[in-house]
mmCIF file of C-alpha atoms in Angstrom:
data_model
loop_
_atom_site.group_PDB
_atom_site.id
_atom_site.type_symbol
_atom_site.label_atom_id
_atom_site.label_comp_id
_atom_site.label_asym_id
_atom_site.label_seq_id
_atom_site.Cartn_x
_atom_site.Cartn_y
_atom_site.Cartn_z
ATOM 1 C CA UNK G 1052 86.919 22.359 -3.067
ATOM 2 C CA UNK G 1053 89.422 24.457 -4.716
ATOM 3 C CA UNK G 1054 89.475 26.306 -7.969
ATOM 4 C CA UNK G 1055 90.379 22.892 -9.851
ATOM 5 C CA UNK G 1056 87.778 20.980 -8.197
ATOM 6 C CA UNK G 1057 90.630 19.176 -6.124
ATOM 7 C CA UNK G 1058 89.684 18.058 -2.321
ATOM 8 C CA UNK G 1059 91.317 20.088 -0.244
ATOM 9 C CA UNK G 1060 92.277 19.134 3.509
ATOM 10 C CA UNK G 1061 93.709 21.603 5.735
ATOM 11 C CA UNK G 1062 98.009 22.185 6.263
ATOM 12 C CA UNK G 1063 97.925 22.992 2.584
ATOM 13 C CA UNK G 1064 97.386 19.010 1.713
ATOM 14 C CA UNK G 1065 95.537 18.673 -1.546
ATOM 15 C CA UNK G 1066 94.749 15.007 -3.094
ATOM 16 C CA UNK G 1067 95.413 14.004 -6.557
ATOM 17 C CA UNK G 1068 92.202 12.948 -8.174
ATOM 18 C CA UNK G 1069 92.708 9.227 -8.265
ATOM 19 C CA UNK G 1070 92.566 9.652 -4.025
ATOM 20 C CA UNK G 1071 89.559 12.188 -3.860
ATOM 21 C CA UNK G 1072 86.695 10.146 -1.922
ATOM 22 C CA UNK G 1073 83.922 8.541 -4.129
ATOM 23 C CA UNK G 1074 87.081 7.857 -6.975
ATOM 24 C CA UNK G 1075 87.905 4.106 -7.610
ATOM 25 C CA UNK G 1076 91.037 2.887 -7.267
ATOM 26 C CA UNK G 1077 92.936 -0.296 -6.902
ATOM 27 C CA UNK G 1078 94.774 -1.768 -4.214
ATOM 28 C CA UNK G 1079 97.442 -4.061 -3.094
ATOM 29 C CA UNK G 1080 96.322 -6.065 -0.318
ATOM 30 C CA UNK G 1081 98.982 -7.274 2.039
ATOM 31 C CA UNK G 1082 97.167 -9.833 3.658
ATOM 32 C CA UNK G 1083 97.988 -13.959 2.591
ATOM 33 C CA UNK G 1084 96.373 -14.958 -0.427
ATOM 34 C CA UNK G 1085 96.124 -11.559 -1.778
ATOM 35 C CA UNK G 1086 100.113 -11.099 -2.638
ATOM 36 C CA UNK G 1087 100.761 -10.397 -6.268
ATOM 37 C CA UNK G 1088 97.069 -9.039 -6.700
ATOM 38 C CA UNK G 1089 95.330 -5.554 -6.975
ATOM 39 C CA UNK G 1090 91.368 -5.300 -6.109
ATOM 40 C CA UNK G 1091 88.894 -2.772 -7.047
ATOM 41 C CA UNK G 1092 87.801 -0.301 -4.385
ATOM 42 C CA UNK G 1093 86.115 2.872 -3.211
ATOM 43 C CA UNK G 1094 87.976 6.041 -1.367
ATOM 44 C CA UNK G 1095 85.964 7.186 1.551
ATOM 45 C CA UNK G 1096 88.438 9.503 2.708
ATOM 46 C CA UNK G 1097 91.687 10.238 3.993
ATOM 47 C CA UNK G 1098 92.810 9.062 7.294
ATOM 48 C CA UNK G 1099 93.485 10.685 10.443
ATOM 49 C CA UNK G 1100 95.782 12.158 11.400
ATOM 50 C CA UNK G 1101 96.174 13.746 7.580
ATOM 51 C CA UNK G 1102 99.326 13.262 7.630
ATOM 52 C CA UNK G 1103 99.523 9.636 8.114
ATOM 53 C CA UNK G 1104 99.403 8.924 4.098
ATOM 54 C CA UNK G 1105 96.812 6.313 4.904
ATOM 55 C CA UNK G 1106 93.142 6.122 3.854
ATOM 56 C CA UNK G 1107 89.495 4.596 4.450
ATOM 57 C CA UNK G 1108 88.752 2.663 1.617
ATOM 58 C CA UNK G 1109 85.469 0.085 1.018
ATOM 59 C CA UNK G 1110 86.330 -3.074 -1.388
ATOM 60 C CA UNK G 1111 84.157 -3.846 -3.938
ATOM 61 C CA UNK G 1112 84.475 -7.779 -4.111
ATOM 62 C CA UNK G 1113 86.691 -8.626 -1.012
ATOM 63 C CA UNK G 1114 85.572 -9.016 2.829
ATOM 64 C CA UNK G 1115 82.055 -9.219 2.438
ATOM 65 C CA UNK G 1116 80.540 -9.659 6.169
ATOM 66 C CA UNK G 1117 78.305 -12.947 5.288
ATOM 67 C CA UNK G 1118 76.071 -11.967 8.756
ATOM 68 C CA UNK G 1119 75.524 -8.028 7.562
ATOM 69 C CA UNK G 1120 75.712 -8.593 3.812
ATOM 70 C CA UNK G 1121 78.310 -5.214 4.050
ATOM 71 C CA UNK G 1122 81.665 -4.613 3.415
ATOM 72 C CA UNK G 1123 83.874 -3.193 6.010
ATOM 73 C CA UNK G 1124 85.878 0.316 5.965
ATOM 74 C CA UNK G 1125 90.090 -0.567 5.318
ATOM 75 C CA UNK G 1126 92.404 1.585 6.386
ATOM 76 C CA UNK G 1127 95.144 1.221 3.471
ATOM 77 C CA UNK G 1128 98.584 3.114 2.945
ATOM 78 C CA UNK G 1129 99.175 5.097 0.196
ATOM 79 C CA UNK G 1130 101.695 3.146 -1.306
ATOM 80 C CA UNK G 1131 99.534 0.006 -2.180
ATOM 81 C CA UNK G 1132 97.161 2.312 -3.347
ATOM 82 C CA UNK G 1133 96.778 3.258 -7.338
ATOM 83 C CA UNK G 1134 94.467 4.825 -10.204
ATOM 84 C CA UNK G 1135 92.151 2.366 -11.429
ATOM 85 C CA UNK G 1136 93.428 1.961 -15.322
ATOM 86 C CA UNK G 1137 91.376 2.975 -17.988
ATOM 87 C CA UNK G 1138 89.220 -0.229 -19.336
ATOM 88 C CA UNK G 1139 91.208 -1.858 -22.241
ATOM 89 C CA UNK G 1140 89.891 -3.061 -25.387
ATOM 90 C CA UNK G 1141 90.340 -7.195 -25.833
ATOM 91 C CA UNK G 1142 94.176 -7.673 -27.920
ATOM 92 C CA UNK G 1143 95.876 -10.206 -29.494
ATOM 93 C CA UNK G 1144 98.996 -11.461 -26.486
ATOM 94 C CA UNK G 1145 102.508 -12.593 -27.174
ATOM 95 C CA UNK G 1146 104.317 -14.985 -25.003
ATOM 96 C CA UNK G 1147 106.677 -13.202 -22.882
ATOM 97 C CA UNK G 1148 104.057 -10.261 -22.503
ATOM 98 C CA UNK G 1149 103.697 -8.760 -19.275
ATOM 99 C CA UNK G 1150 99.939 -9.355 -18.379
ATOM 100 C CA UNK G 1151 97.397 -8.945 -15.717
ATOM 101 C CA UNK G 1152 94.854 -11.943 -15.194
ATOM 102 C CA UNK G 1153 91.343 -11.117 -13.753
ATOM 103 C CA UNK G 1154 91.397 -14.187 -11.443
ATOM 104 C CA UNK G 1155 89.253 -14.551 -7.477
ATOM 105 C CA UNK G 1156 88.151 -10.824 -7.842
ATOM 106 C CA UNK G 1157 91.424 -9.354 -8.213
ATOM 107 C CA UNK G 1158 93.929 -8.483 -11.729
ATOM 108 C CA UNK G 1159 96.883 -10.624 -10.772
ATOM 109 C CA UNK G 1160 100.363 -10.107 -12.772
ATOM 110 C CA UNK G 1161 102.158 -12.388 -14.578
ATOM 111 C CA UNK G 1162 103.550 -13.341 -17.798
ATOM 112 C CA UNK G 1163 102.186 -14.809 -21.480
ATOM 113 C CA UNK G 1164 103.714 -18.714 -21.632
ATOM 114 C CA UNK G 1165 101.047 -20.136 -24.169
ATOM 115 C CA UNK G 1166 98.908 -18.872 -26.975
ATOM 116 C CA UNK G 1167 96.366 -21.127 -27.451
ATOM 117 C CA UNK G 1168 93.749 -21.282 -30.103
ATOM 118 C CA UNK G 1169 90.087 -19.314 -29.804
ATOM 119 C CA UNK G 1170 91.822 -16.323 -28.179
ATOM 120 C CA UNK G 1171 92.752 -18.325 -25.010
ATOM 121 C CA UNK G 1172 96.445 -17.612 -23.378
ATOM 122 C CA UNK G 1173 98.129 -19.867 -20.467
ATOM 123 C CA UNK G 1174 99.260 -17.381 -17.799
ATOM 124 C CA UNK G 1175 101.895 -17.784 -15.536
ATOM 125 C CA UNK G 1176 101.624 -16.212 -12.504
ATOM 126 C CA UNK G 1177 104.010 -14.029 -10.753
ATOM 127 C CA UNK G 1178 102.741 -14.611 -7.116
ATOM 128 C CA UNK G 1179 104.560 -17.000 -5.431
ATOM 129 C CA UNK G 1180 101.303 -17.412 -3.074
ATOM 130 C CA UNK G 1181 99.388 -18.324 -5.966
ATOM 131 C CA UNK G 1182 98.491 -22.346 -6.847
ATOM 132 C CA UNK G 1183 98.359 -23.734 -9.831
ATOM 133 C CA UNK G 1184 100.817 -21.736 -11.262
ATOM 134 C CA UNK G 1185 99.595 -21.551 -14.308
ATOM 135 C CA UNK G 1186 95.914 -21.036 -15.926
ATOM 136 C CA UNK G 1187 93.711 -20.832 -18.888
ATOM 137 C CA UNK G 1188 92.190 -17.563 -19.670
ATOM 138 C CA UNK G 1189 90.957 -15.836 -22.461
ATOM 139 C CA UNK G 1190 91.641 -12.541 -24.233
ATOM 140 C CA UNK G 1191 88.218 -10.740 -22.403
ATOM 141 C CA UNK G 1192 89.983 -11.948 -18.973
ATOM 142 C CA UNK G 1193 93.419 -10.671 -19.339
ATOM 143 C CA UNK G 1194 95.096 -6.798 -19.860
ATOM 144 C CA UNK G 1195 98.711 -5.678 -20.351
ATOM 145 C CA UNK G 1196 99.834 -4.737 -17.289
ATOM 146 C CA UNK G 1197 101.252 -1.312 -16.458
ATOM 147 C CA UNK G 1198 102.878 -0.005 -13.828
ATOM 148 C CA UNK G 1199 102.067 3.097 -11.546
ATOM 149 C CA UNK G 1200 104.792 4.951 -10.664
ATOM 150 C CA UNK G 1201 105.629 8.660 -9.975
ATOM 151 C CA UNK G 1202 102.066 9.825 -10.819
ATOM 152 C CA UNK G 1203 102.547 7.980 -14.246
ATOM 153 C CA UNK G 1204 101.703 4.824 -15.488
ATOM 154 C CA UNK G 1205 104.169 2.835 -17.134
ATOM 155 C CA UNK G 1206 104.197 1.948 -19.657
ATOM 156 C CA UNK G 1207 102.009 4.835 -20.877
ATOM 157 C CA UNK G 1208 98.319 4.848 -21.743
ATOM 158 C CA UNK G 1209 97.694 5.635 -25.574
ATOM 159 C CA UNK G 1210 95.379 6.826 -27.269
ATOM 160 C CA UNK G 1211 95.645 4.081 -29.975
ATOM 161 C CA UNK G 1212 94.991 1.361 -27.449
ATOM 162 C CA UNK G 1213 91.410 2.684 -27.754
ATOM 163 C CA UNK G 1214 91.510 0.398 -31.178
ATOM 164 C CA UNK G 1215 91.376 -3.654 -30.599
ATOM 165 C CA UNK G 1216 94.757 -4.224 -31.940
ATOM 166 C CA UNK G 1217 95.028 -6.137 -35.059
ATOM 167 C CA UNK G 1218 97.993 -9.060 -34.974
ATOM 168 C CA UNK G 1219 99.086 -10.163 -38.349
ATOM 169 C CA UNK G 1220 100.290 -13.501 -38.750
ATOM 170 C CA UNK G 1221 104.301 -13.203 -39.233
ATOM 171 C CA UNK G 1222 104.413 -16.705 -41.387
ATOM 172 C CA UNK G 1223 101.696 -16.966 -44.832
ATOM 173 C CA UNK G 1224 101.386 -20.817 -45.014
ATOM 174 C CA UNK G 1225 101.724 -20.578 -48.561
ATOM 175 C CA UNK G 1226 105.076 -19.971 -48.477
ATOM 176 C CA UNK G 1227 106.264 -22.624 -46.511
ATOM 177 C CA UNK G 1228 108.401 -25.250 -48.672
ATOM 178 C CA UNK G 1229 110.154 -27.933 -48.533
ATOM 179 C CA UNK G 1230 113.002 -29.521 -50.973
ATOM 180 C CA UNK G 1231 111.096 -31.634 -53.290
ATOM 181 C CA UNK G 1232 113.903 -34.735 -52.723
ATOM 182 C CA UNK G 1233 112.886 -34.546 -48.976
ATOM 183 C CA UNK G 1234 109.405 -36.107 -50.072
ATOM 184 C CA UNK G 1235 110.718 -38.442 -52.411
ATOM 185 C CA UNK G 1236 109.236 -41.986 -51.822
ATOM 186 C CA UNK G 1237 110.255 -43.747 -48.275
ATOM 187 C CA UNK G 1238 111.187 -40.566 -47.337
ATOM 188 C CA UNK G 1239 110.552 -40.409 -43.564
ATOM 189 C CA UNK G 1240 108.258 -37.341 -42.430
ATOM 190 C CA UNK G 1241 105.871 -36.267 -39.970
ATOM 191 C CA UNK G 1242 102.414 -34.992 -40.723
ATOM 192 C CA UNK G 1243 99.837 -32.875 -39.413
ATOM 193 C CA UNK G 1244 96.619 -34.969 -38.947
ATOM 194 C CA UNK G 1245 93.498 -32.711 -38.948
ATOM 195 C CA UNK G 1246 90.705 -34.795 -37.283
ATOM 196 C CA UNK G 1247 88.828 -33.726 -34.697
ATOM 197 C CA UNK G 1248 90.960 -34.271 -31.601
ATOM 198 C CA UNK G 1249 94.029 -34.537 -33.402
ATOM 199 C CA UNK G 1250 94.403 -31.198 -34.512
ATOM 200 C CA UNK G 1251 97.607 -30.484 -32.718
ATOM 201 C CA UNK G 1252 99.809 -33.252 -32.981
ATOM 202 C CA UNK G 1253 102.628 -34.163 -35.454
ATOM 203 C CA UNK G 1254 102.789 -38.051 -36.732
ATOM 204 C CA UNK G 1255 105.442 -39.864 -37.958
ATOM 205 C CA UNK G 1256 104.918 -41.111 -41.633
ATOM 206 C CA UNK G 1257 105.924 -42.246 -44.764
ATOM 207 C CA UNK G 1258 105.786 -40.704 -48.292
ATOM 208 C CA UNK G 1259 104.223 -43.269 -50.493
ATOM 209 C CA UNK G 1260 103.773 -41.518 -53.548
ATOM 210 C CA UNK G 1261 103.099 -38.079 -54.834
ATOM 211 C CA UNK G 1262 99.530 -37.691 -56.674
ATOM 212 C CA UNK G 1263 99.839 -34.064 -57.913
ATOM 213 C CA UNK G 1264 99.168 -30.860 -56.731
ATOM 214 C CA UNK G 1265 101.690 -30.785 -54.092
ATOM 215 C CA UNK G 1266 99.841 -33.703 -52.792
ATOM 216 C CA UNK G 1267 101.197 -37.001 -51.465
ATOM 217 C CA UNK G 1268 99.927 -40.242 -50.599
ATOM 218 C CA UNK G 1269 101.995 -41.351 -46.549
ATOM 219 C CA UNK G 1270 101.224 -44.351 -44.741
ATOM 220 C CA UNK G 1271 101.255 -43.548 -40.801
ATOM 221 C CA UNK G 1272 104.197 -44.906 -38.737
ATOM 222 C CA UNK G 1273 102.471 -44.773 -35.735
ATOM 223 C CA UNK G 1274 99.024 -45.000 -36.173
ATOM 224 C CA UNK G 1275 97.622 -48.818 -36.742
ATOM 225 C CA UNK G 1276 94.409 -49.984 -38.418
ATOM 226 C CA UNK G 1277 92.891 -53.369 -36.657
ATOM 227 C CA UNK G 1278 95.181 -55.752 -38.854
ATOM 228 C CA UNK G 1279 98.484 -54.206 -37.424
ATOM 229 C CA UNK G 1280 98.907 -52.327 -40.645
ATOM 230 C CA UNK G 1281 99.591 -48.452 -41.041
ATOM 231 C CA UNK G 1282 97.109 -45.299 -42.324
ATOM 232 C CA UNK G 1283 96.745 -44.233 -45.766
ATOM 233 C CA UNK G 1284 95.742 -41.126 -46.875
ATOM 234 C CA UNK G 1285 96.469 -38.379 -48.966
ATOM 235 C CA UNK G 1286 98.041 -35.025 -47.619
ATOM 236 C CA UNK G 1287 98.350 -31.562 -48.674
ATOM 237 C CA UNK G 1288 102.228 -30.693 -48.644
ATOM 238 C CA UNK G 1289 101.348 -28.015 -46.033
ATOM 239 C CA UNK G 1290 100.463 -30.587 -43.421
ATOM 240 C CA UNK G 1291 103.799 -32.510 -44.221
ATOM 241 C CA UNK G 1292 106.959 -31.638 -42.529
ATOM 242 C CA UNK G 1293 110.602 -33.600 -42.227
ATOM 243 C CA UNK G 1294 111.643 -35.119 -39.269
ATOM 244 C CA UNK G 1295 112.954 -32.418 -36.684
ATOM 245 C CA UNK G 1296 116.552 -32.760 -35.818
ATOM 246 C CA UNK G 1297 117.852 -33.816 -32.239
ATOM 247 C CA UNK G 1298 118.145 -31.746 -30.021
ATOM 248 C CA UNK G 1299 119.631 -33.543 -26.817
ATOM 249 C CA UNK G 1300 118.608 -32.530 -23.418
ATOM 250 C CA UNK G 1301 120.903 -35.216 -21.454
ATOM 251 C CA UNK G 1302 120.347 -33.739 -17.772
ATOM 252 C CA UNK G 1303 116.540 -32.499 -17.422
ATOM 253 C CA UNK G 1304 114.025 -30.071 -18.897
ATOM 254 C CA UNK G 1305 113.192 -26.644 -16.767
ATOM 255 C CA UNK G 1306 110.166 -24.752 -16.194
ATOM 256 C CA UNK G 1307 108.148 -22.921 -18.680
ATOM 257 C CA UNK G 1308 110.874 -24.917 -21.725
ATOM 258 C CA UNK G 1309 108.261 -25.378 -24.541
ATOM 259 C CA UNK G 1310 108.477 -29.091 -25.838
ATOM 260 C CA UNK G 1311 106.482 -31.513 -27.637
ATOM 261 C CA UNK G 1312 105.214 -34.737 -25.884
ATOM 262 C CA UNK G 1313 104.856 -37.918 -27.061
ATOM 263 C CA UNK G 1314 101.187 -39.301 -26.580
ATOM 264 C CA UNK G 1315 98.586 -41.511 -28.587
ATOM 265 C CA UNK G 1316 101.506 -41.416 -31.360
ATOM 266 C CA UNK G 1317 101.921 -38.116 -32.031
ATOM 267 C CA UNK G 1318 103.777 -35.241 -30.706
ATOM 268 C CA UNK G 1319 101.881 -32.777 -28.958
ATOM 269 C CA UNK G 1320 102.624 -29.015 -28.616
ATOM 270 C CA UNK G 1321 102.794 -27.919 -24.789
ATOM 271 C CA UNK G 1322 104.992 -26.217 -21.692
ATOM 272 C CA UNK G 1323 106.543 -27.679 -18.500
ATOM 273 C CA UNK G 1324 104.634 -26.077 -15.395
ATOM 274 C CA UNK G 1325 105.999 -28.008 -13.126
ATOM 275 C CA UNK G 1326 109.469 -30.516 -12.409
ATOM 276 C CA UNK G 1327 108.855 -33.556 -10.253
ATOM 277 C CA UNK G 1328 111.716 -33.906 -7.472
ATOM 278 C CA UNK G 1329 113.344 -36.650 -8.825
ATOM 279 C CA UNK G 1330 113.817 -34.783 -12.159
ATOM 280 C CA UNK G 1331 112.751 -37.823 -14.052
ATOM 281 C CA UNK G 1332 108.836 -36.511 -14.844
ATOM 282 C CA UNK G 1333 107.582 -33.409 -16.139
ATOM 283 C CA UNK G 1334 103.867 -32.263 -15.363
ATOM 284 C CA UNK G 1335 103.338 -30.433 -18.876
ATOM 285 C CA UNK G 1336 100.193 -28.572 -19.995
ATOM 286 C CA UNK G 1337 99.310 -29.256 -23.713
ATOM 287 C CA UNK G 1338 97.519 -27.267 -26.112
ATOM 288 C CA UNK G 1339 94.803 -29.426 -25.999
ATOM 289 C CA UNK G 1340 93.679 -27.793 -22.672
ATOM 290 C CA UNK G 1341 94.882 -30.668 -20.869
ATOM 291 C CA UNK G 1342 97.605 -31.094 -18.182
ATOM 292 C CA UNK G 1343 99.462 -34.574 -17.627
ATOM 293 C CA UNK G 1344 102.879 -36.073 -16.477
ATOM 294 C CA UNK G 1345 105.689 -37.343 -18.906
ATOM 295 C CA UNK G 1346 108.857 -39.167 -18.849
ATOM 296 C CA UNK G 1347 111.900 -37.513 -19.657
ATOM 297 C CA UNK G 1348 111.977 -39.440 -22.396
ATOM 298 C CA UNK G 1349 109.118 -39.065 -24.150
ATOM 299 C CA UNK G 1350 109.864 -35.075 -24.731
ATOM 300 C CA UNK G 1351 111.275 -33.328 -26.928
ATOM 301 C CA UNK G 1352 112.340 -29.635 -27.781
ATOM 302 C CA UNK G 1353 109.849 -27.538 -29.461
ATOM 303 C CA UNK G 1354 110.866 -26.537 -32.884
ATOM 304 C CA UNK G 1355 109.338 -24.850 -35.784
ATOM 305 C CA UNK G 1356 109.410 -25.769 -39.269
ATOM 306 C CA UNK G 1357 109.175 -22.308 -41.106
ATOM 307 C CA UNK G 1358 110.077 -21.601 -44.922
ATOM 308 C CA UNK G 1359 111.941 -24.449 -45.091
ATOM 309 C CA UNK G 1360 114.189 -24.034 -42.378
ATOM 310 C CA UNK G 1361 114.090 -25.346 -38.696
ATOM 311 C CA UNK G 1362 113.861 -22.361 -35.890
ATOM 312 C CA UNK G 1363 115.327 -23.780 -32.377
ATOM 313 C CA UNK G 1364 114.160 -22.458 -29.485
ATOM 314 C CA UNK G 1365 116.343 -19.984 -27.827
ATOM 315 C CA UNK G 1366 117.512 -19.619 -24.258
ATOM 316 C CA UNK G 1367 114.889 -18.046 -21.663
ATOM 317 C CA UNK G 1368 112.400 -17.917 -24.198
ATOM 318 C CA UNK G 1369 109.439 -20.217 -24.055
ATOM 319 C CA UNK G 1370 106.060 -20.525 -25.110
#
């Protein structure tokens, strides 16, 4: 040991901590199936000959011997080998964050596509190895990812990522509006229904009558009782919206474009994972946890409705 209680192997070689045998660290794997992953593992020791810049290392999850009940000694370079990151605290995701997803054993990196509700995130992953492409997981199952590089990690570690991060809502629902002659009577709208299983979805509807409060009596469009005749019922003006404007997507929608789909009569929040050959059907994953195919034309381009004012989506960024 030297003075800083470094391992020290002869040829004036000394070990940063992170590699010191006992320390845990994880690693790259370069074997198929593994690509785009790191696992946790144990340092035995360096290799010889010392200067080879390899080392013994034991895996804590992967290559368990099912006849022995052991794990095997791994004899992995230096350069797939890092620090294991200091535990972080569950946080509140964007989409487009750089994440890792604890998924088979191993953190594997990727990218934020969906926020869903109940602290749950779609994940795309990075790995090209790696089917489906994209998965559920939930805030407790996911960290940002960070890079090691030069002896640092990047971005850094700080020390107010100790605290769970609070996210504050950017939009207070009580300011959203909308110009009083757009909910005049007949005018055509869509509305929020909040039923169980409907939660989610936008419905086309008509403003029958206001009855105070900034409340108003529609009539579905799309939604039929048993004698072929449209829904009553009285909605808040927070769960009414207009009509969102056309936005034309003549040739075909791409991967990851966040759209609404058109199903049981409402439009349903959710992101293209994957574009058939034939360009004419979309496998799209919806909010509601479920993923199904669509025709071109029953999508449409995601948009927001937010004080008053339609936000488009904007190129490259999706869900």
């Amino acid at each position: 040991m030297s003075q800083k209680g470094k391992y020290t192997i002869g040829l004036g070689i000394e070990d940063p901590p992170h590699l010191q045998p006992g320390s845990r660290v994880e690693i790259k794997p370069r074997g198929f199936g593994y690509r785009g992953a790191w696992f946790s593992a144990i340092i035995i020791k360096r290799d010889t000959p010392i200067y080879s810049n390899h080392f013994v290392v034991k895996f804590t999850d992967l290559y368990l011997d099912k006849n022995t009940g052991a794990r095997p000694l791994k004899k992995m370079s230096i350069v797939f080998i890092r620090p294991q990151p200091s535990p972080q605290p569950p946080r509140k995701f964007k989409i487009g964050d750089n994440a890792d997803a604890y998924h088979m054993n191993g953190w594997w990196e990727g990218v934020i596509v969906v926020e869903l509700q109940d602290d749950n995130y779609v994940f795309l992953f990075h790995s090209e190895y790696q089917w489906p492409k994209c998965l559920v997981f939930g805030v407790s199952q996911l960290r940002l990812h960070r890079t090691w590089f030069g002896g640092y990690w990047m971005p850094p570690e700080l020390e107010s990522e100790l605290d769970v991060e609070e996210v504050q809502r950017e939009e207070d629902p009580t300011k959203i509006t909308m110009e009083m002659e757009e909910l005049s009577e007949g005018a055509l709208v869509e509305v929020a229904n909040d039923e169980d299983g409907f939660n989610r979805a936008w419905f086309a509807a008509i403003i029958v009558k206001p009855v105070g409060n900034n409340r108003y009596m529609i009539q579905y469009e799309t939604v039929q009782t048993e004698d072929d005749t449209g829904l009553g019922k009285e909605m808040d003006i927070l769960q009414i919206r207009p009509c969102p404007p056309d936005i034309p997507v003549p040739d075909q929608f791409e991967m990851l474009d966040q759209v609404e789909a058109l199903y049981k009569g409402g439009w349903w929040k959710g992101v293209i994972i994957n574009v058939h050959s034939d360009d004419s059907k979309y496998q799209v994953y919806l909010a509601t946890h479920e993923e199904m195919e669509f025709k071109h034309s029953d999508l449409r381009l995601h948009q927001d409705w937010v004080h008053g004012k339609w936000t488009k989506p904007s190129p490259g960024v999706h869900l």
